[in-house]
Coordinates of C-alpha atoms in Angstrom, one line a residue:
M217 CA 20.4 32.2 -10.3
S218 CA 19.3 30.4 -13.5
D219 CA 16.1 31.4 -15.2
V220 CA 15.1 28.0 -16.2
P221 CA 13.6 25.7 -15.7
R222 CA 10.4 27.3 -14.7
I223 CA 6.7 27.1 -15.2
E224 CA 4.4 29.6 -17.3
A225 CA 0.7 29.6 -16.8
A226 CA -0.8 29.0 -20.5
P227 CA -4.3 28.3 -22.1
C228 CA -4.5 24.8 -22.7
R229 CA -3.3 23.7 -26.3
F230 CA -4.5 20.1 -26.1
Y231 CA -7.9 19.2 -27.0
V232 CA -9.8 17.4 -24.0
S233 CA -13.0 15.9 -25.2
G234 CA -16.2 16.8 -23.3
S235 CA -16.9 13.0 -23.1
L236 CA -14.3 12.8 -20.3
G237 CA -16.3 15.0 -18.2
L238 CA -13.3 17.3 -17.3
V239 CA -13.4 21.0 -16.9
E240 CA -10.3 23.2 -17.5
G241 CA -9.3 25.1 -14.1
A242 CA -11.4 22.4 -12.1
N243 CA -10.0 19.0 -13.2
Y244 CA -7.1 19.9 -15.4
S245 CA -4.6 22.7 -16.1
C246 CA -1.9 23.2 -18.5
G247 CA 1.2 25.3 -18.8
D248 CA 4.5 25.8 -20.5
L249 CA 7.8 24.5 -19.1
V250 CA 10.5 27.0 -20.1
V251 CA 14.0 25.0 -20.6
E252 CA 17.2 25.7 -22.1
E253 CA 17.3 24.8 -25.8
N254 CA 20.9 23.8 -26.0
R255 CA 21.8 22.3 -22.5
A256 CA 25.4 22.0 -23.3
T257 CA 25.9 25.6 -24.1
H258 CA 23.0 26.9 -22.1
V259 CA 21.9 28.9 -24.9
G260 CA 18.4 29.6 -26.0
R261 CA 14.8 29.3 -24.4
I262 CA 12.1 26.9 -25.7
R263 CA 8.6 26.1 -24.2
V264 CA 7.4 22.8 -23.9
H265 CA 3.6 22.5 -23.4
F266 CA 1.8 20.2 -20.9
I267 CA -1.2 19.1 -19.4
R268 CA -1.8 18.0 -15.8
I269 CA -4.9 16.1 -15.0
K270 CA -5.9 16.0 -11.3
S271 CA -6.0 12.9 -9.3
Q272 CA -7.7 12.4 -5.9
A273 CA -4.5 10.2 -4.9
T274 CA -2.1 12.0 -2.4
S275 CA 1.0 10.2 -2.9
G276 CA 2.8 13.2 -4.6
N277 CA 3.7 11.1 -7.5
A278 CA 2.3 11.4 -11.1
T279 CA 2.1 9.2 -14.2
I280 CA 3.5 10.9 -17.5
Y281 CA 2.8 9.8 -21.1
L282 CA 5.5 10.0 -23.6
D283 CA 4.3 10.0 -27.2
G284 CA 5.9 8.5 -30.2
G285 CA 6.8 9.5 -33.6
P286 CA 9.5 10.5 -32.9
G287 CA 7.7 14.1 -33.0
G288 CA 4.4 13.3 -31.7
D289 CA 2.8 15.9 -29.5
G290 CA 1.1 13.8 -27.1
Q291 CA -2.7 14.7 -28.2
G292 CA -3.2 11.1 -29.6
I293 CA -3.2 9.6 -25.9
L294 CA -6.0 12.2 -24.9
D295 CA -8.0 11.2 -28.1
Y296 CA -7.6 7.5 -27.2
A297 CA -8.6 8.2 -23.7
A298 CA -11.8 9.8 -25.2
Y299 CA -12.2 6.7 -27.2
L300 CA -12.0 4.4 -24.6
G301 CA -13.9 6.4 -21.8
P302 CA -13.1 7.8 -18.4
S303 CA -12.5 4.4 -16.9
F304 CA -9.3 4.2 -19.1
L305 CA -8.0 7.7 -17.7
N306 CA -9.0 6.8 -13.9
G307 CA -6.6 3.8 -14.1
L308 CA -3.9 6.3 -14.8
L309 CA -4.7 8.5 -12.0
V310 CA -4.4 5.9 -9.4
D311 CA -0.8 6.9 -8.1
G312 CA -1.2 10.7 -8.5
D313 CA -1.8 13.1 -11.4
F314 CA -1.5 12.3 -15.2
L315 CA 0.8 14.3 -17.4
V316 CA 1.0 14.5 -21.0
I317 CA 4.2 16.4 -22.2
G318 CA 4.5 17.9 -25.8
Q319 CA 7.9 17.1 -26.2
R320 CA 10.2 19.8 -27.5
G321 CA 9.7 20.9 -31.0
T322 CA 6.4 19.2 -31.6
S323 CA 3.1 21.0 -32.4
L324 CA 1.9 22.3 -29.1
S325 CA 5.1 23.4 -27.9
I326 CA 7.4 26.3 -29.3
P327 CA 9.0 26.4 -31.6
Y328 CA 7.3 23.8 -33.6
L329 CA 9.6 22.5 -36.1
N330 CA 7.1 21.7 -38.9
C331 CA 10.0 21.7 -41.4
I332 CA 9.4 21.9 -45.2
S333 CA 12.8 21.2 -46.5
P334 CA 14.0 17.5 -46.0
D335 CA 17.1 18.9 -43.9
C336 CA 15.1 21.3 -42.0
S337 CA 17.3 24.2 -43.4
D338 CA 14.1 26.5 -43.3
F339 CA 14.6 26.5 -39.5
A340 CA 18.4 26.8 -39.4
G341 CA 18.1 30.5 -38.3
I342 CA 15.6 29.8 -35.8
A343 CA 16.3 26.6 -33.8
D344 CA 19.3 24.9 -33.0
L345 CA 18.3 21.6 -34.7
A346 CA 21.1 19.4 -33.1
S347 CA 19.5 20.2 -29.7
Y348 CA 16.1 18.4 -30.5
N349 CA 17.2 14.9 -29.5
T350 CA 16.4 12.0 -27.0
A351 CA 18.7 13.0 -24.0
Y352 CA 17.4 16.7 -24.0
N353 CA 14.0 15.4 -24.0
A354 CA 14.6 13.1 -21.1
D355 CA 16.2 16.2 -19.2
D356 CA 12.8 18.2 -20.0
V357 CA 10.7 15.3 -18.5
D358 CA 12.7 15.3 -15.3
D359 CA 12.6 19.1 -15.3
L360 CA 8.6 19.2 -15.5
R361 CA 8.7 16.8 -12.6
S362 CA 11.0 18.9 -10.5
A363 CA 9.1 22.4 -11.6
L364 CA 5.7 20.7 -10.5
G365 CA 7.1 19.9 -7.2
I366 CA 6.3 15.9 -8.1
T367 CA 8.3 13.2 -5.9
K368 CA 8.5 10.6 -8.5
L369 CA 7.2 9.7 -12.0
N370 CA 5.3 6.6 -13.3
V371 CA 6.7 6.6 -16.9
Y372 CA 4.2 5.3 -19.7
G373 CA 5.7 5.5 -23.1
I374 CA 4.8 3.8 -26.5
S375 CA 6.8 3.6 -29.8
Y376 CA 9.5 6.3 -29.7
G377 CA 8.0 7.2 -26.3
S378 CA 9.3 3.7 -25.1
R379 CA 12.9 4.7 -26.2
L380 CA 12.5 8.2 -24.6
G381 CA 11.2 6.5 -21.3
L382 CA 14.5 4.3 -21.4
E383 CA 16.5 7.5 -21.5
V384 CA 14.6 8.9 -18.8
L385 CA 15.6 5.7 -16.8
R386 CA 19.2 6.1 -17.7
R387 CA 19.5 9.7 -16.8
H388 CA 17.0 10.3 -14.1
G389 CA 16.3 6.9 -12.9
D390 CA 16.3 7.9 -9.2
N391 CA 13.2 10.2 -9.5
V392 CA 11.2 7.2 -11.4
R393 CA 8.8 4.9 -9.3
A394 CA 8.1 2.6 -12.1
A395 CA 7.9 2.3 -16.1
V396 CA 5.5 1.0 -18.8
I397 CA 7.5 0.8 -22.0
E398 CA 5.9 -0.8 -25.1
G399 CA 6.1 -0.9 -28.9
L400 CA 9.8 -1.2 -27.8
V401 CA 12.6 0.8 -29.4
P402 CA 15.8 -0.3 -27.5
A403 CA 18.5 2.3 -27.6
Q404 CA 20.9 0.0 -29.2
E405 CA 18.5 -1.2 -32.2
Q406 CA 18.9 0.4 -35.8
W407 CA 15.1 0.1 -36.2
T408 CA 15.2 1.5 -39.8
A409 CA 17.3 -1.3 -41.0
A410 CA 15.2 -3.9 -39.2
I411 CA 12.1 -3.0 -40.9
P412 CA 12.0 -5.7 -43.3
A413 CA 12.5 -8.3 -40.4
S414 CA 9.9 -6.6 -38.2
A415 CA 7.4 -6.8 -41.3
Y416 CA 8.1 -10.4 -41.8
S417 CA 7.6 -11.2 -38.0
A418 CA 4.2 -9.5 -38.1
I419 CA 2.9 -11.1 -40.9
S420 CA 4.1 -14.5 -39.9
A421 CA 2.4 -13.8 -36.7
L422 CA -0.8 -13.1 -38.6
N423 CA -0.4 -16.3 -40.7
Q424 CA 0.3 -18.4 -37.5
S425 CA -2.9 -16.8 -35.8
C426 CA -5.1 -17.7 -38.8
A427 CA -3.7 -21.3 -39.1
D428 CA -4.6 -21.6 -35.3
D429 CA -8.2 -20.4 -35.8
G430 CA -8.9 -23.4 -38.2
A431 CA -11.5 -22.1 -40.4
C432 CA -9.1 -19.0 -41.5
G433 CA -6.4 -21.1 -42.1
T434 CA -8.6 -23.5 -44.2
A435 CA -10.3 -20.5 -46.2
F436 CA -6.9 -18.3 -46.8
G437 CA -3.7 -20.8 -46.7
N438 CA -0.3 -19.4 -46.2
L439 CA -0.9 -15.7 -45.8
V440 CA 3.1 -14.9 -46.0
T441 CA 3.2 -16.5 -49.4
K442 CA 0.0 -14.9 -50.6
F443 CA 1.3 -11.3 -49.3
T444 CA 4.3 -11.5 -51.5
T445 CA 2.6 -13.0 -54.5
G446 CA -0.1 -10.1 -54.2
V447 CA 2.8 -7.5 -53.9
D448 CA 4.4 -9.0 -57.1
A449 CA 1.0 -9.1 -59.1
L450 CA 0.0 -5.6 -58.4
N451 CA 3.7 -4.2 -59.2
A452 CA 3.3 -6.0 -62.5
D453 CA -0.1 -4.9 -63.2
P454 CA -1.8 -2.4 -60.8
V455 CA -5.2 -3.0 -60.1
M456 CA -7.8 -0.2 -60.0
V457 CA -9.6 0.5 -56.7
D458 CA -12.3 3.2 -55.8
I459 CA -11.4 5.6 -53.3
N460 CA -14.1 8.3 -52.3
G461 CA -15.5 7.9 -55.9
Q462 CA -12.3 8.1 -57.7
Q463 CA -10.3 5.4 -59.4
Y464 CA -6.7 5.0 -58.4
P465 CA -4.2 2.3 -59.6
L466 CA -3.2 0.2 -56.6
D467 CA 0.6 -1.1 -57.1
G468 CA 2.4 -3.5 -54.9
F469 CA 4.5 -1.2 -52.9
S470 CA 1.6 0.9 -52.0
Y471 CA -0.3 -2.0 -51.0
A472 CA 2.6 -3.3 -48.9
Y473 CA 2.8 0.0 -47.0
V474 CA -0.9 0.3 -46.2
V475 CA -0.8 -3.1 -44.8
F476 CA 2.3 -2.5 -42.7
Q477 CA 0.5 0.7 -41.3
V478 CA -2.7 -0.9 -40.7
M479 CA -1.2 -3.6 -38.9
Y480 CA -0.4 -1.3 -36.0
S481 CA -3.9 -1.6 -34.9
R482 CA -5.5 -4.8 -34.0
S483 CA -8.9 -3.3 -35.6
S484 CA -7.6 -4.4 -39.0
Y485 CA -6.8 -8.1 -38.1
A486 CA -10.4 -9.5 -38.5
V487 CA -10.4 -8.5 -42.4
L488 CA -6.6 -8.6 -43.2
P489 CA -6.5 -12.3 -44.4
L490 CA -9.4 -11.7 -46.6
V491 CA -7.7 -8.6 -48.0
I492 CA -4.3 -10.6 -48.6
N493 CA -6.0 -13.4 -50.0
D494 CA -8.1 -11.5 -52.5
L495 CA -5.5 -9.2 -53.6
A496 CA -3.0 -12.3 -54.5
I497 CA -5.8 -13.2 -57.1
R498 CA -6.6 -9.5 -58.1
R499 CA -10.0 -9.5 -56.6
T500 CA -11.5 -6.4 -55.3
D501 CA -15.2 -6.9 -55.2
R502 CA -15.3 -8.0 -51.5
I503 CA -12.6 -5.7 -50.2
S504 CA -13.3 -2.5 -52.2
N505 CA -14.7 -0.6 -49.0
I506 CA -12.0 -1.9 -46.7
L507 CA -9.2 -0.8 -48.7
A508 CA -10.8 2.7 -49.3
S509 CA -11.1 3.0 -45.4
W510 CA -7.6 2.1 -45.0
F511 CA -6.2 4.5 -47.3
Q512 CA -8.4 7.3 -46.0
A513 CA -7.1 6.5 -42.3
T514 CA -3.5 6.3 -43.4
S515 CA -3.3 9.1 -45.6
G516 CA -2.8 12.8 -44.7
D517 CA -0.7 14.7 -42.2
N518 CA -0.1 13.2 -38.9
G519 CA 1.1 16.3 -37.3
I520 CA 4.6 14.9 -36.7
S521 CA 7.4 17.4 -36.0
M522 CA 9.9 16.6 -38.7
G523 CA 12.6 18.6 -36.7
L524 CA 12.4 16.2 -33.7
Y525 CA 11.9 13.2 -36.1
Y526 CA 14.9 14.0 -38.0
G527 CA 17.0 15.1 -35.0
V528 CA 16.3 11.8 -33.5
V529 CA 16.6 9.7 -36.4
C530 CA 19.7 11.3 -38.1
G531 CA 21.4 12.4 -35.0
E532 CA 21.2 9.1 -33.2
L533 CA 20.8 6.4 -35.9
Y534 CA 22.7 7.6 -38.8
N535 CA 25.5 9.6 -36.7
P536 CA 27.5 8.2 -38.6
P537 CA 25.5 5.6 -40.8
D538 CA 26.8 2.0 -40.6
S539 CA 26.4 0.4 -43.9
S540 CA 26.7 -3.0 -42.5
Q541 CA 23.4 -2.6 -40.4
P542 CA 20.8 -3.5 -43.0
A543 CA 22.3 -6.9 -43.9
A544 CA 22.8 -7.5 -40.2
A545 CA 19.1 -6.7 -39.3
T546 CA 17.9 -8.8 -42.1
S547 CA 19.8 -11.9 -41.7
G548 CA 17.4 -14.8 -42.3
V549 CA 14.7 -12.8 -43.5
P550 CA 13.1 -13.9 -46.8
Q551 CA 14.5 -11.7 -49.9
A552 CA 10.8 -10.9 -51.0
F553 CA 10.5 -8.8 -47.8
I554 CA 13.9 -7.2 -48.1
D555 CA 13.0 -6.3 -51.5
I556 CA 9.5 -4.7 -50.6
F557 CA 10.5 -3.0 -47.2
G558 CA 14.4 -2.8 -47.6
D559 CA 14.4 1.0 -48.8
S560 CA 13.4 2.2 -45.3
Y561 CA 17.0 2.4 -44.3
A562 CA 18.2 3.8 -47.4
G563 CA 15.4 6.3 -47.7
L564 CA 16.9 8.5 -44.8
L565 CA 20.4 7.9 -45.7
E566 CA 20.4 11.0 -48.2
T567 CA 18.4 13.2 -45.9
C568 CA 20.6 12.4 -42.9
S569 CA 24.0 13.0 -44.6
S570 CA 23.0 16.8 -44.4
Y571 CA 21.4 17.1 -41.4
P572 CA 22.8 19.1 -38.5
K573 CA 23.8 16.5 -35.8
G574 CA 25.0 16.8 -32.1
N575 CA 27.7 14.7 -30.7
L576 CA 25.5 12.8 -28.3
Q577 CA 25.2 9.6 -30.3
A578 CA 27.7 7.3 -28.6
T579 CA 26.2 7.7 -25.3
L580 CA 22.4 7.4 -26.8
S581 CA 23.3 4.0 -28.6
Q582 CA 24.6 2.4 -25.6
P583 CA 22.0 -0.2 -23.9
V584 CA 20.1 1.3 -21.0
T585 CA 20.5 -0.3 -17.8
S586 CA 18.2 0.3 -14.9
P587 CA 17.0 -1.2 -11.6
V588 CA 13.7 0.5 -11.8
R589 CA 10.6 -1.7 -11.8
T590 CA 9.4 -1.9 -15.6
L591 CA 6.7 -3.5 -17.6
V592 CA 8.0 -4.5 -20.9
S593 CA 5.0 -4.7 -23.3
S594 CA 4.8 -5.8 -26.9
G595 CA 2.2 -6.9 -29.4
R596 CA 2.7 -10.1 -31.2
L597 CA 1.7 -8.4 -34.6
D598 CA 3.3 -5.2 -34.4
P599 CA 5.0 -4.4 -37.8
I600 CA 7.4 -1.9 -36.5
T601 CA 8.6 -3.0 -33.1
P602 CA 8.5 -6.8 -32.6
P603 CA 8.4 -8.7 -29.6
T604 CA 12.3 -9.3 -29.9
F605 CA 12.8 -5.8 -29.6
G606 CA 11.1 -5.8 -26.1
A607 CA 13.3 -8.8 -25.1
L608 CA 16.5 -6.9 -26.1
A609 CA 15.5 -4.2 -24.1
A610 CA 14.4 -6.2 -21.1
S611 CA 17.9 -8.0 -21.2
T612 CA 19.6 -5.1 -19.6
L613 CA 16.9 -4.0 -17.0
S614 CA 17.3 -5.9 -13.9
D615 CA 13.9 -5.6 -12.4
S616 CA 11.3 -6.0 -15.6
V617 CA 8.4 -8.2 -16.3
T618 CA 7.8 -8.8 -19.8
V619 CA 4.6 -9.6 -21.4
V620 CA 3.5 -10.3 -25.2
H621 CA -0.1 -9.5 -25.9
E622 CA -1.2 -12.0 -28.5
N623 CA -3.1 -10.8 -31.6
S624 CA -2.3 -7.2 -30.7
G625 CA -0.2 -4.3 -32.4
H626 CA 1.7 -1.3 -31.7
G627 CA 0.4 0.0 -28.3
A628 CA -1.0 -3.3 -27.2
T629 CA -1.9 -1.9 -23.6
L630 CA -4.6 0.2 -25.2
Q631 CA -6.2 -2.3 -27.7
T632 CA -7.8 -4.8 -25.5
A633 CA -9.5 -5.4 -22.1
C634 CA -6.8 -7.5 -21.2
G635 CA -4.1 -4.9 -22.0
M636 CA -5.8 -2.3 -20.3
Q637 CA -6.0 -4.5 -17.0
N638 CA -2.4 -5.3 -17.1
L639 CA -1.4 -1.5 -17.5
H640 CA -3.6 -0.5 -14.6
A641 CA -2.6 -3.1 -12.3
F642 CA 1.1 -2.4 -12.8
I643 CA 0.7 1.2 -12.3
A644 CA -1.2 0.8 -9.0
D645 CA 1.5 -1.9 -7.8
P646 CA 4.5 -2.0 -9.7
T647 CA 6.2 -4.5 -7.2
G648 CA 3.3 -6.7 -6.7
T649 CA 2.9 -10.3 -8.5
H650 CA 0.3 -9.8 -11.4
D651 CA -1.3 -12.6 -13.3
M652 CA -1.0 -11.2 -16.9
S653 CA -1.6 -14.5 -18.5
C654 CA -4.8 -13.1 -20.2
A655 CA -2.0 -11.7 -22.8
S656 CA -1.6 -15.3 -24.1
S657 CA -5.2 -15.9 -24.6
I658 CA -6.1 -12.8 -26.9
T659 CA -7.9 -14.0 -30.1
T660 CA -9.2 -12.6 -33.3
T661 CA -12.6 -13.4 -34.9
Y662 CA -11.8 -13.7 -38.6
T663 CA -14.0 -12.7 -41.5
I664 CA -14.4 -15.8 -43.6
P665 CA -16.0 -15.9 -47.2
G666 CA -19.8 -17.0 -46.6
Q667 CA -20.0 -15.6 -43.0
F668 CA -21.0 -12.0 -44.5
T669 CA -23.4 -10.8 -47.0
G670 CA -21.4 -8.3 -49.1
A671 CA -18.3 -6.6 -48.0
P672 CA -18.0 -6.3 -44.2
A673 CA -18.1 -2.6 -43.0
P674 CA -14.7 -1.6 -41.3
S675 CA -14.8 0.4 -38.0
L676 CA -12.2 3.4 -38.3
R677 CA -12.3 4.8 -34.9
Q678 CA -9.7 2.4 -33.3
L679 CA -7.6 2.4 -36.5
R680 CA -7.3 6.0 -36.4
A681 CA -6.8 5.9 -32.8
D682 CA -3.9 3.6 -33.0
L683 CA -2.5 5.3 -36.1
A684 CA -2.1 8.5 -34.1
L685 CA 0.1 7.0 -31.6
A686 CA 2.3 5.0 -34.5
P687 CA 5.6 5.8 -35.6
K688 CA 6.0 7.6 -39.1
L689 CA 7.4 5.3 -41.8
P690 CA 10.9 6.4 -43.4
P691 CA 10.4 7.7 -46.8
R692 CA 10.6 5.2 -49.8
R693 CA 12.9 5.8 -52.7
K694 CA 11.2 6.3 -55.9
R695 CA 11.4 3.4 -57.9

């Protein structure tokens, strides 16, 4: 008999905020799922950490959260639950226990592939790098279900977690009751090549929302044009900004990538037109504290496992690379956005050329078909996984419900009361008919000059929570 998969008791390596009122041993427990590292050769054993929060429901099912990145460890959803409060978590416990899995290679599991070298050669003698991929990740999810004696799973995945959720549907759909996938990454989409198009979609949507507001459109005009104008002006002559008491030159590309990242979070939208407007004319007095807070929130280590990140991106998107993809993915996109964000695809090309890859790519790049009832959720202003990605994934899911949350970003079900209502209602009754029309009525109250005294003080808590669930941006080439 095989010694795996098996569960081993382990102290909880997840952090559970005291604000949730949960006690380890009474309300939740943790452990390690021991599985094969290489599922083809059956060689190697690794430990995948998980947390199980107990429910009063007796369905025998469970809801499992799949983190993004790729390479996120799952901690972000627990931090977000602490930010939103116990009612959010209770809505995830309606059909059984709530699970979070620290995917293979991530920081709470063993080994943690925190590679220093770009090709992870520092782990070459420690881990079978090609075994850290979406297919094996999906098998780990089903092994956890089986080892814990769970009948069926409700799968909830954001960003890469949606891609992983789709793979669970493909490989283990018979064991899934329902799925919620958002910030969609379809299996057949080369998302790094599409970043210029995705960014253009998000900023165009912001511009439309501002115009629809009336006062915002009158105050700021065309935000798409002003964004590219600001990038060009700052590249030609960077402006000095104060960040934590130190002066830094802000160039256009750095500005563009910070805007890209903060657009993951709805919390940035109220002031974003003001920032875009002011930087187009090199004005910083009204927005200096906003810029400082954004740079603070978007800098630093986000704890991503680079081994899983490169294993998925290199092994599944650049295996082999297709030189025609950038042009195809950016057809119809203004050249200015290609010039700003077009290095995303090329930025990974060199690293992936030497990264060890498995032979699973052909299967993993095929569209996922599934009869499982699935909620496909997108945020209209999501800069990395636009609503078109959701529509593409839904086109091969035979029993799906698609919803686009207006004025929302990456992980829209977490960003408004409407999003959470739609999430909870679907998990409670996937086959029911739900009124999700609130998604089309989500608005933003924009900060307009004259409506505030001095610069507005931004709130960082939701921004940080949203960024913790967001994907890592590909490296840019040096210019």
